[in-house]
Amino acid sequence: MKNRFIWLGILLIIVGVFAIGCYTVLMHPRVQGEEEENIEHTGTYYREHCTDCHGDYHSYPYGYYYGFYPDYYWSNPRWGHYYAYPWWWDRYWWDYDDDAEYVPPSEEKAERRRGLEPPYVPETKTPVPFISVPPSRTEEQPVQIKKEEPKAPQPKEPKKEEKPKDEKAEKRRRE
Amino acid sequence: MIRRLVSIVAVVFYFLMFSFFVANSQELGVVDEATAGNFFGVGARAMGMGGAHIAVASDATALVYNPAGLARVKRIEFSGGLTHQRLRNKTGGLTFVGIQPQSTAVNFNDGRLQSNTRLSSANIVLPVPTYRGSLVFAFGVNRIKSFDRAMKFTFAQDGSGGIESESGGLYMWSFGTAVDISPNVSVGGAFNFFSGTDNYSWLYEDSYDDGYLSFKYKYDDTIKDRYSGFNFKFGVRVQPNKFLIVGGTIDSPVTYTIREDWTQTTDTVFYYPEAYWIQYYDSDNPEYKISLPFSLGIGIALNFSNLLLAGDVHYADWTQMEYKRLWDMAEANRNIKDSYTDVLRWHVGAEYLFPGIGTTLRAGYYQNPLPYKSTWIKKDRDGITFGIGFLIDQVMTVDLAWVHGSWELNDFNIELAEKYTTNKIFLTTAYHF
């Protein structure tokens, strides 16, 4: 009987963690207005343009571990750029369409793919607020997708010196 | 003539009774349960640090040490390992304290060497893509207990003596998962299925010759136990800041089902003046259960730049062990209460990383007390460990550890001193992609 209570307790903890709610998020929460959105992966859709809603995206990108890494993770890229860097950030051979035209990574993506850096400080040296208001929203409005005139990203002229920062991707691209 | 016949009958009766007594003792096996307090170690990195890994584990070995540590894995990981153990047993006569002379009953410098190489682990870790936090699944098999052991002694007077030999181990098949429940707190759990075999043999040979009556006696006992069972391990890992990691684990009780095959043979040959041969043979294949108690563990790790210090404490109360469905169960369980005790096992270790060359050096120490309440224990089990790890081409790690352990027992019944030393090599490699 005692063992049954123990097992029941363990089961309740597990169910509680997964059912009631958890810090870990597997899927992006639905945002008001999404249902009406004509979902096309144009680069303007909020799931692909994280910084539209999340001003702190550079600090805490998709899959980022908020915790603490030892110093050597940052001082030595052999550790930091690999073991602190989730596998789903990599691009593998099955991601590639050989016939497709190469599109250089956007600035945000390139920033992310260069790996993690200790508390990110943008070039302005002003720390990004932890929760930021999307640029297309007024302060009173909840976070939602702007239905009209989705903000298209400004095409960037590929600069030679910006492109090859991610050597791994560059190498694969050449192959 | 009648006196001589009485002597023969008396000797035969003595050995038959002895055989019967030993047979029953082995059937109960209450004083030496192989799975109790049996820590072998898993993973070269962990064992290089003396097994102090509750707070540190952040790879596939977290399945064994602390499932919550799986949450720190960001790369798909395949890992495997093997172990090599050389166990050396030395026996001799007891040296008495005080004015009493050294016993000459048992030969000095006798003993036995046993070496085994085993595949010890194979694990897969799969982190699930997350938007925030961490969710990781893992599956693997690890050899968590080793039954490899040997002992030999010889009496100085007539060359009679015994050889005890044991081999096998217990494998733990695990399915584990871990999840972040806050930025710095992870919880994890693993369902474990245990399976393994323990092959035990005890050979005792004796002879007697007084010029009038002589005999040779051989007793052979073989036991094969097949273990199976399951339990659940729960773990938590907290990292309040960059320098400190704290972990805790709870191992639920595990009930092993033991399917046993045992055989016992006794050969006695008398020469009086013709040879008389008496043989005794018995065998059985009983099935019974034994439940092991809760086990609790706490670990702490301190991170100073490239230096990592770690310490673990494990607690288990072995008096709570309980036989089930065993013949003469009440006596067996009473003997457990009388013979066993609660044990605090502790581990400390350090790791220093040279980031530029992707190499780590490790050292550690652990004390793993025998779970018996016995005056026979002269020196408890402990081990000193050293290790080295290499990062190869970023995606692959190779770790090596050496563990040197020892313990000593004094058997006051036959004035036998037993000393055991083990040298274990752990080799683990992992590929991350």
XYZ file of C-alpha atoms in Angstrom:
608
model
C 0.000 0.000 0.000
C 2.853 2.356 0.887
C 4.456 1.791 -2.495
C 1.211 2.601 -4.259
C 1.104 6.012 -2.598
C 4.689 6.651 -3.603
C 4.015 5.747 -7.199
C 0.850 7.813 -7.183
C 2.795 10.805 -5.858
C 5.461 10.472 -8.541
C 2.792 10.139 -11.213
C 1.013 13.239 -9.961
C 4.218 15.252 -10.076
C 4.880 14.176 -13.656
C 1.330 14.838 -14.779
C 1.337 18.152 -12.928
C 4.484 19.365 -14.591
C 3.261 18.538 -18.061
C -0.446 19.271 -17.721
C -0.750 22.324 -15.509
C 1.923 24.240 -17.278
C 5.598 24.369 -17.604
C 8.348 26.809 -18.199
C 9.510 24.796 -21.174
C 7.669 25.738 -24.346
C 7.639 23.402 -27.299
C 5.387 25.338 -29.631
C 5.007 29.027 -30.131
C 1.857 30.217 -28.344
C -0.935 31.295 -30.637
C -1.202 35.015 -30.933
C -4.396 36.964 -31.230
C -5.165 37.504 -34.867
C -3.243 34.524 -36.093
C -6.378 32.710 -37.170
C -7.234 35.482 -39.574
C -3.744 35.691 -40.921
C -3.095 34.329 -44.338
C -0.186 32.202 -43.329
C 2.488 32.345 -45.889
C 6.100 31.887 -45.169
C 7.151 35.136 -46.624
C 9.537 36.141 -43.968
C 7.065 38.586 -42.573
C 5.122 36.049 -40.617
C 5.770 36.523 -36.969
C 7.134 33.032 -36.380
C 9.884 33.753 -38.824
C 10.514 37.291 -37.812
C 10.892 36.895 -34.104
C 12.294 40.342 -33.466
C 9.042 41.918 -34.552
C 7.522 40.831 -31.258
C 10.554 39.967 -29.191
C 12.984 42.817 -28.889
C 15.161 40.666 -26.684
C 15.500 37.981 -29.289
C 19.209 38.540 -29.637
C 19.654 37.890 -25.972
C 17.334 34.930 -25.772
C 16.923 33.338 -29.171
C 14.895 30.278 -29.974
C 16.184 27.401 -27.919
C 18.535 29.465 -25.855
C 19.404 28.115 -22.440
C 18.814 30.942 -20.028
C 21.034 29.415 -17.414
C 24.698 29.574 -16.836
C 27.564 28.211 -18.796
C 31.140 28.009 -17.593
C 33.452 30.762 -18.772
C 35.287 28.505 -21.158
C 32.124 28.091 -23.187
C 32.571 31.676 -24.265
C 36.325 31.957 -24.355
C 36.765 28.895 -26.479
C 34.531 28.413 -29.483
C 35.188 24.689 -29.624
C 32.980 24.432 -26.563
C 30.774 27.461 -26.664
C 29.776 27.400 -30.273
C 28.903 23.780 -30.227
C 27.837 22.381 -26.893
C 25.838 25.450 -25.904
C 24.283 25.536 -29.323
C 21.226 23.325 -29.895
C 21.350 20.853 -32.720
C 18.205 22.288 -34.274
C 20.042 25.474 -35.073
C 22.285 23.611 -37.463
C 21.521 23.276 -41.107
C 22.053 19.782 -42.355
C 22.366 18.424 -45.834
C 18.669 17.566 -45.935
C 17.838 21.230 -45.429
C 19.415 22.160 -48.729
C 17.856 22.545 -52.084
C 20.728 22.456 -54.502
C 18.773 24.193 -57.225
C 17.663 27.046 -55.062
C 19.392 30.322 -55.258
C 21.542 31.026 -52.268
C 20.096 33.672 -50.047
C 22.509 35.096 -47.558
C 21.247 34.875 -44.017
C 19.535 37.891 -42.651
C 21.327 39.957 -40.094
C 19.329 38.492 -37.239
C 19.907 34.966 -38.317
C 23.562 35.474 -38.939
C 23.875 36.984 -35.521
C 22.222 33.976 -34.020
C 24.173 31.443 -35.992
C 27.487 32.908 -35.018
C 26.802 31.310 -31.694
C 26.063 32.536 -28.270
C 27.789 35.349 -26.588
C 27.669 36.327 -22.976
C 24.939 38.749 -22.063
C 24.321 40.240 -25.417
C 24.883 43.919 -25.759
C 23.884 45.481 -29.039
C 26.160 47.840 -30.867
C 24.497 50.796 -29.194
C 25.822 49.436 -25.902
C 22.332 49.859 -24.505
C 20.963 46.680 -23.011
C 17.804 45.472 -24.669
C 14.825 45.514 -22.306
C 13.747 42.073 -21.250
C 10.220 42.492 -22.553
C 9.860 44.872 -25.398
C 6.829 46.156 -27.202
C 6.698 45.132 -30.819
C 7.500 48.114 -32.975
C 4.197 47.952 -34.804
C 2.077 48.051 -31.653
C 0.875 50.754 -29.400
C 1.514 50.338 -25.716
C -2.108 49.556 -24.867
C -2.561 46.787 -27.320
C -1.829 43.185 -26.507
C 0.682 41.428 -28.628
C -0.996 40.565 -31.888
C -0.326 40.316 -35.545
C -0.837 43.342 -37.617
C -3.341 42.410 -40.227
C -2.783 45.144 -42.685
C 0.494 45.960 -44.235
C 2.654 43.342 -42.745
C 6.039 44.792 -42.220
C 8.269 43.383 -44.847
C 11.931 43.116 -44.050
C 14.132 45.516 -45.856
C 16.203 43.622 -48.357
C 19.778 43.914 -47.431
C 22.509 44.189 -49.899
C 24.728 41.246 -49.341
C 28.006 42.549 -48.196
C 30.950 40.359 -48.691
C 32.323 40.934 -45.252
C 29.014 40.040 -43.547
C 28.377 36.770 -45.267
C 31.047 34.291 -44.333
C 30.867 34.724 -40.581
C 29.250 31.336 -40.308
C 31.996 29.223 -41.765
C 30.111 25.995 -41.289
C 27.124 27.107 -43.317
C 29.426 28.591 -45.903
C 31.304 25.360 -46.279
C 28.132 23.357 -46.682
C 26.802 25.830 -49.173
C 29.876 25.393 -51.316
C 29.427 21.601 -51.234
C 36.612 -53.082 14.438
C 33.418 -51.677 15.806
C 35.245 -48.536 16.953
C 36.657 -48.044 13.467
C 33.245 -48.429 11.875
C 31.840 -45.961 14.356
C 34.598 -43.533 13.385
C 33.736 -43.836 9.700
C 30.056 -43.422 10.317
C 30.772 -40.408 12.497
C 32.921 -38.735 9.827
C 30.368 -39.449 7.097
C 27.586 -38.122 9.291
C 29.635 -35.007 9.996
C 30.163 -34.224 6.319
C 26.588 -34.944 5.373
C 25.427 -32.618 8.101
C 27.966 -30.023 7.009
C 26.732 -30.289 3.422
C 23.149 -29.931 4.540
C 23.984 -26.890 6.623
C 25.889 -25.207 3.824
C 23.155 -26.063 1.372
C 20.560 -24.307 3.443
C 22.800 -21.344 4.077
C 23.397 -20.872 0.379
C 19.736 -21.231 -0.370
C 18.959 -18.399 1.994
C 21.951 -16.317 1.016
C 20.940 -13.806 3.629
C 24.288 -12.513 4.719
C 25.663 -11.645 1.343
C 23.106 -10.231 -1.041
C 25.154 -9.332 -4.112
C 22.993 -6.401 -5.141
C 23.112 -4.609 -1.786
C 25.503 -1.680 -1.589
C 27.089 -2.673 -4.842
C 28.405 0.447 -6.562
C 30.531 -0.125 -9.629
C 30.355 3.179 -11.485
C 29.243 4.249 -14.921
C 31.014 6.527 -17.383
C 34.655 7.501 -17.551
C 34.049 11.171 -16.868
C 32.014 10.432 -13.766
C 34.445 7.854 -12.440
C 37.419 10.082 -13.163
C 35.785 12.452 -10.692
C 35.319 9.749 -8.082
C 31.721 9.140 -9.072
C 30.636 12.590 -7.842
C 28.169 13.331 -10.591
C 24.705 14.096 -9.210
C 25.151 17.822 -9.760
C 27.596 17.536 -12.648
C 25.961 15.024 -14.993
C 25.081 16.759 -18.223
C 25.468 13.938 -20.697
C 24.063 10.454 -21.244
C 25.307 9.253 -17.859
C 22.687 11.531 -16.310
C 20.349 8.581 -16.877
C 22.251 6.849 -14.098
C 23.378 9.681 -11.826
C 20.663 12.305 -12.077
C 18.067 12.292 -14.871
C 17.504 16.039 -14.411
C 20.970 16.622 -15.867
C 19.667 15.442 -19.234
C 18.007 18.840 -19.594
C 21.435 20.371 -20.156
C 22.124 18.298 -23.252
C 21.735 20.386 -26.402
C 23.152 17.949 -28.907
C 21.947 14.556 -30.022
C 24.351 12.204 -28.365
C 25.400 8.633 -28.932
C 27.719 7.197 -26.375
C 29.200 3.876 -25.450
C 31.762 2.495 -23.117
C 33.541 -0.488 -21.758
C 35.213 -1.396 -18.524
C 38.101 -3.579 -17.588
C 38.513 -4.792 -14.042
C 41.366 -6.665 -12.419
C 40.407 -7.867 -8.992
C 43.177 -9.303 -6.883
C 42.502 -11.230 -3.712
C 45.176 -11.976 -1.163
C 44.607 -14.186 1.828
C 46.638 -15.036 4.856
C 46.448 -15.930 8.492
C 45.156 -13.385 10.930
C 47.705 -11.395 12.838
C 46.536 -11.099 16.387
C 46.897 -7.963 18.353
C 49.034 -8.023 21.482
C 51.209 -10.840 22.628
C 49.430 -13.556 20.720
C 51.526 -14.935 17.901
C 50.656 -14.756 14.274
C 48.422 -17.582 13.228
C 49.903 -20.245 11.034
C 46.610 -21.874 10.182
C 46.351 -20.298 6.758
C 49.028 -19.916 4.121
C 50.282 -16.433 3.539
C 50.447 -14.894 0.121
C 47.717 -17.045 -1.259
C 45.056 -15.494 -3.405
C 43.518 -15.234 -6.796
C 43.382 -12.816 -9.678
C 40.299 -12.300 -11.773
C 40.022 -9.956 -14.715
C 36.976 -9.112 -16.781
C 36.351 -6.822 -19.706
C 32.760 -5.818 -20.257
C 30.711 -3.597 -22.480
C 29.391 -1.203 -19.912
C 27.150 1.348 -21.568
C 25.301 2.368 -24.701
C 23.088 5.434 -24.635
C 21.168 7.768 -26.917
C 20.116 11.272 -25.919
C 17.657 13.259 -27.965
C 16.950 16.901 -27.108
C 13.612 18.070 -28.467
C 13.526 21.489 -30.168
C 12.028 24.000 -27.780
C 11.098 27.653 -27.926
C 12.008 28.047 -24.306
C 13.550 25.777 -21.718
C 14.548 22.237 -22.448
C 12.969 18.862 -23.046
C 15.232 15.885 -23.510
C 14.620 12.160 -23.887
C 17.195 9.460 -23.427
C 17.408 5.731 -23.712
C 20.244 3.478 -22.751
C 21.663 0.474 -21.046
C 24.344 0.682 -18.396
C 26.103 -1.922 -16.305
C 25.550 -0.582 -12.827
C 26.568 -3.477 -10.591
C 29.378 -5.935 -10.945
C 29.381 -9.344 -9.302
C 32.934 -10.152 -10.390
C 34.846 -11.426 -7.379
C 37.295 -14.128 -6.412
C 38.857 -15.512 -3.241
C 41.195 -18.376 -2.514
C 42.826 -19.664 0.619
C 44.850 -22.710 1.542
C 45.510 -24.180 4.942
C 49.179 -24.485 5.712
C 48.988 -27.884 7.403
C 47.530 -30.077 4.710
C 47.026 -27.998 1.621
C 43.261 -28.063 1.880
C 41.385 -24.903 1.106
C 38.685 -23.182 -0.863
C 38.163 -21.142 -3.973
C 35.282 -18.748 -4.256
C 34.509 -17.309 -7.652
C 31.750 -15.027 -8.791
C 31.078 -13.254 -12.069
C 28.338 -11.351 -13.802
C 26.642 -8.046 -13.386
C 23.438 -6.143 -13.426
C 22.443 -4.064 -16.434
C 20.012 -1.201 -16.164
C 17.845 -0.423 -19.189
C 16.588 3.110 -18.823
C 14.172 5.434 -20.475
C 14.522 8.924 -19.112
C 13.306 12.418 -19.687
C 14.124 15.819 -18.274
C 12.489 19.194 -18.533
C 13.284 22.721 -17.426
C 10.630 24.003 -15.033
C 12.296 27.385 -14.627
C 15.367 28.987 -16.163
C 17.633 27.380 -13.597
C 15.678 24.397 -12.321
C 15.364 21.099 -14.136
C 13.586 17.925 -13.135
C 13.950 14.513 -14.639
C 12.970 10.938 -14.234
C 13.950 7.550 -15.533
C 12.146 4.240 -15.634
C 14.700 1.525 -15.146
C 14.473 -2.147 -15.915
C 17.166 -4.319 -14.396
C 18.440 -7.537 -15.801
C 21.503 -9.571 -15.073
C 23.131 -12.776 -13.977
C 25.227 -13.757 -11.018
C 27.315 -16.915 -11.376
C 28.691 -18.063 -8.070
C 30.820 -21.088 -7.291
C 32.431 -22.328 -4.116
C 34.865 -25.216 -4.172
C 36.245 -26.591 -0.941
C 38.691 -29.461 -0.724
C 39.920 -31.139 2.403
C 41.853 -34.244 3.271
C 42.707 -36.129 6.400
C 45.299 -38.763 7.157
C 46.309 -39.895 10.615
C 48.080 -43.016 9.420
C 45.112 -45.061 10.429
C 42.153 -43.432 8.742
C 42.354 -41.207 5.713
C 39.818 -39.517 3.501
C 39.492 -36.879 0.794
C 36.585 -34.568 0.704
C 35.383 -32.197 -2.008
C 32.446 -29.862 -1.817
C 31.238 -28.065 -4.915
C 28.482 -25.494 -4.823
C 27.258 -23.660 -7.916
C 24.569 -20.993 -7.934
C 23.252 -19.149 -10.918
C 20.903 -16.262 -10.173
C 19.055 -14.401 -12.874
C 17.840 -11.004 -11.730
C 15.056 -8.883 -13.103
C 13.261 -5.891 -11.658
C 12.352 -2.285 -12.215
C 12.257 1.033 -10.430
C 11.942 4.762 -10.986
C 14.559 7.414 -10.406
C 13.615 11.018 -9.864
C 16.103 13.862 -10.009
C 16.271 17.602 -9.659
C 19.024 20.000 -10.653
C 19.254 23.618 -9.538
C 21.791 26.139 -10.715
C 21.185 29.351 -8.785
C 24.238 31.076 -10.236
C 27.225 30.529 -12.447
C 29.317 29.004 -9.716
C 26.976 26.614 -7.990
C 24.982 23.562 -9.028
C 22.941 21.482 -6.605
C 21.305 18.174 -7.423
C 19.187 15.609 -5.664
C 17.929 12.139 -6.531
C 15.486 9.600 -5.176
C 15.679 5.975 -6.238
C 12.437 4.175 -5.608
C 12.602 0.712 -4.031
C 13.391 -2.020 -6.479
C 12.074 -5.548 -6.191
C 14.230 -8.106 -7.918
C 12.759 -11.376 -9.028
C 15.493 -13.960 -8.729
C 15.347 -17.213 -10.648
C 17.917 -19.460 -9.158
C 19.546 -22.715 -10.236
C 21.789 -24.309 -7.702
C 23.597 -27.592 -7.484
C 25.678 -29.030 -4.688
C 27.877 -32.077 -4.816
C 29.910 -33.648 -2.095
C 32.443 -36.348 -2.829
C 34.022 -38.154 0.057
C 36.479 -40.990 -0.371
C 37.594 -43.051 2.628
C 40.581 -45.314 2.628
C 40.077 -47.921 5.288
C 41.829 -49.950 4.063
C 39.787 -50.230 0.890
C 38.333 -47.140 -0.667
C 34.758 -46.159 0.124
C 33.160 -43.538 -1.994
C 30.184 -41.512 -0.870
C 28.580 -38.907 -3.054
C 25.926 -36.411 -2.191
C 24.151 -34.414 -4.869
C 21.303 -31.983 -4.691
C 19.861 -29.281 -6.900
C 16.869 -27.034 -7.179
C 15.627 -24.059 -9.140
C 13.626 -21.858 -6.787
C 12.254 -18.424 -7.586
C 11.988 -15.693 -4.996
C 12.035 -11.922 -4.628
C 14.041 -9.407 -2.717
C 13.119 -5.776 -2.355
C 15.783 -3.123 -1.907
C 14.993 0.114 -0.083
C 14.802 3.751 -1.153
C 18.100 5.397 -1.929
C 18.609 9.135 -1.617
C 21.384 11.239 -3.101
C 22.494 14.844 -2.864
C 25.240 16.449 -4.895
C 26.885 19.814 -5.133
C 29.256 21.259 -7.702
C 31.312 24.436 -7.662
C 32.513 25.960 -10.871
C 35.539 28.235 -10.778
C 36.503 29.213 -14.286
C 38.100 26.037 -15.676
C 37.978 24.146 -12.410
C 34.996 22.074 -11.356
C 34.697 20.644 -7.851
C 31.971 18.157 -6.978
C 30.753 16.092 -4.060
C 27.935 13.562 -3.602
C 26.367 11.778 -0.663
C 24.098 8.725 -1.004
C 22.071 7.167 1.759
C 20.381 3.766 1.904
C 19.118 1.781 4.858
C 19.857 -1.832 3.965
C 18.068 -3.185 7.019
C 14.885 -2.470 5.053
C 15.773 -5.144 2.537
C 13.181 -7.861 2.508
C 12.931 -11.318 1.029
C 9.626 -12.383 -0.420
C 8.332 -15.757 -1.457
C 11.360 -17.469 -0.055
C 11.373 -20.674 1.875
C 12.082 -19.880 5.512
C 11.453 -16.218 4.746
C 10.953 -15.144 8.344
C 14.405 -16.284 9.354
C 15.986 -14.746 6.286
C 14.410 -11.377 6.978
C 15.348 -11.537 10.638
C 18.944 -12.151 9.601
C 18.805 -9.080 7.372
C 17.799 -6.930 10.332
C 20.616 -8.409 12.375
C 23.328 -8.372 9.728
C 22.833 -5.251 7.654
C 23.065 -1.576 8.450
C 22.398 1.792 6.885
C 25.173 3.248 4.788
C 26.345 6.679 3.756
C 28.307 6.485 0.538
C 30.185 9.622 -0.470
C 32.173 10.829 -3.447
C 34.358 13.846 -4.133
C 36.010 14.838 -7.374
C 37.603 17.599 -9.402
C 37.944 18.376 -13.069
C 40.240 20.884 -14.723
C 39.805 21.850 -18.337
C 42.464 23.145 -20.697
C 40.132 24.744 -23.227
C 42.785 25.493 -25.813
C 43.605 21.840 -26.303
C 40.204 20.436 -25.385
C 41.634 18.254 -22.664
C 40.424 17.672 -19.132
C 42.197 16.157 -16.158
C 40.217 14.602 -13.331
C 40.747 13.126 -9.925
C 38.482 11.864 -7.188
C 37.921 9.708 -4.179
C 34.946 7.765 -2.894
C 34.041 5.686 0.083
C 31.523 2.927 -0.411
C 31.089 1.164 2.945
C 30.070 -2.476 3.059
C 26.439 -2.658 4.137
C 27.125 -5.166 6.915
C 27.149 -4.714 10.642
C 30.198 -6.832 11.150
C 33.354 -6.902 13.203
C 34.926 -8.759 10.298
C 35.397 -5.532 8.345
C 38.963 -4.416 8.829
C 39.023 -1.750 6.131
C 35.966 -0.481 4.325
C 35.675 -0.168 0.579
C 37.073 2.985 -0.941
C 38.586 4.080 -4.190
C 40.894 6.691 -5.616
C 40.317 7.742 -9.198
C 42.067 9.585 -11.994
C 40.823 10.478 -15.425
C 41.520 12.286 -18.636
C 39.175 13.454 -21.358
C 39.698 14.637 -24.902
C 37.550 16.665 -27.211
C 38.197 15.403 -30.710
C 37.245 17.478 -33.692
C 34.545 19.241 -31.705
C 31.900 16.554 -32.081
C 33.485 13.639 -30.303
C 34.679 13.072 -26.775
C 36.851 10.272 -25.463
C 37.228 9.809 -21.730
C 39.381 7.458 -19.771
C 39.397 6.771 -16.046
C 41.360 4.587 -13.700
C 39.905 3.521 -10.373
C 41.948 1.865 -7.675
C 39.963 0.446 -4.789
C 40.488 -1.864 -1.868
C 38.897 -3.398 1.231
C 39.890 -5.933 3.879
C 38.014 -8.534 5.895
C 38.990 -10.742 8.811
C 37.205 -14.061 9.030
C 37.543 -14.987 12.688
C 35.928 -18.375 12.188
C 38.901 -19.816 10.336
C 41.406 -17.066 11.187
C 41.525 -15.900 7.615
C 42.539 -12.436 6.528
C 41.169 -11.372 3.144
C 42.403 -8.389 1.204
C 40.846 -7.236 -2.046
C 42.224 -4.689 -4.481
C 40.560 -3.662 -7.700
C 41.910 -1.758 -10.645
C 39.236 -0.616 -13.028
C 39.589 1.095 -16.361
C 36.620 2.971 -17.798
C 36.637 3.997 -21.436
C 33.762 6.058 -22.774
C 33.284 7.738 -26.080
C 30.465 9.954 -27.257
C 29.497 11.481 -30.555
C 27.424 14.641 -30.618
C 25.651 16.031 -33.636
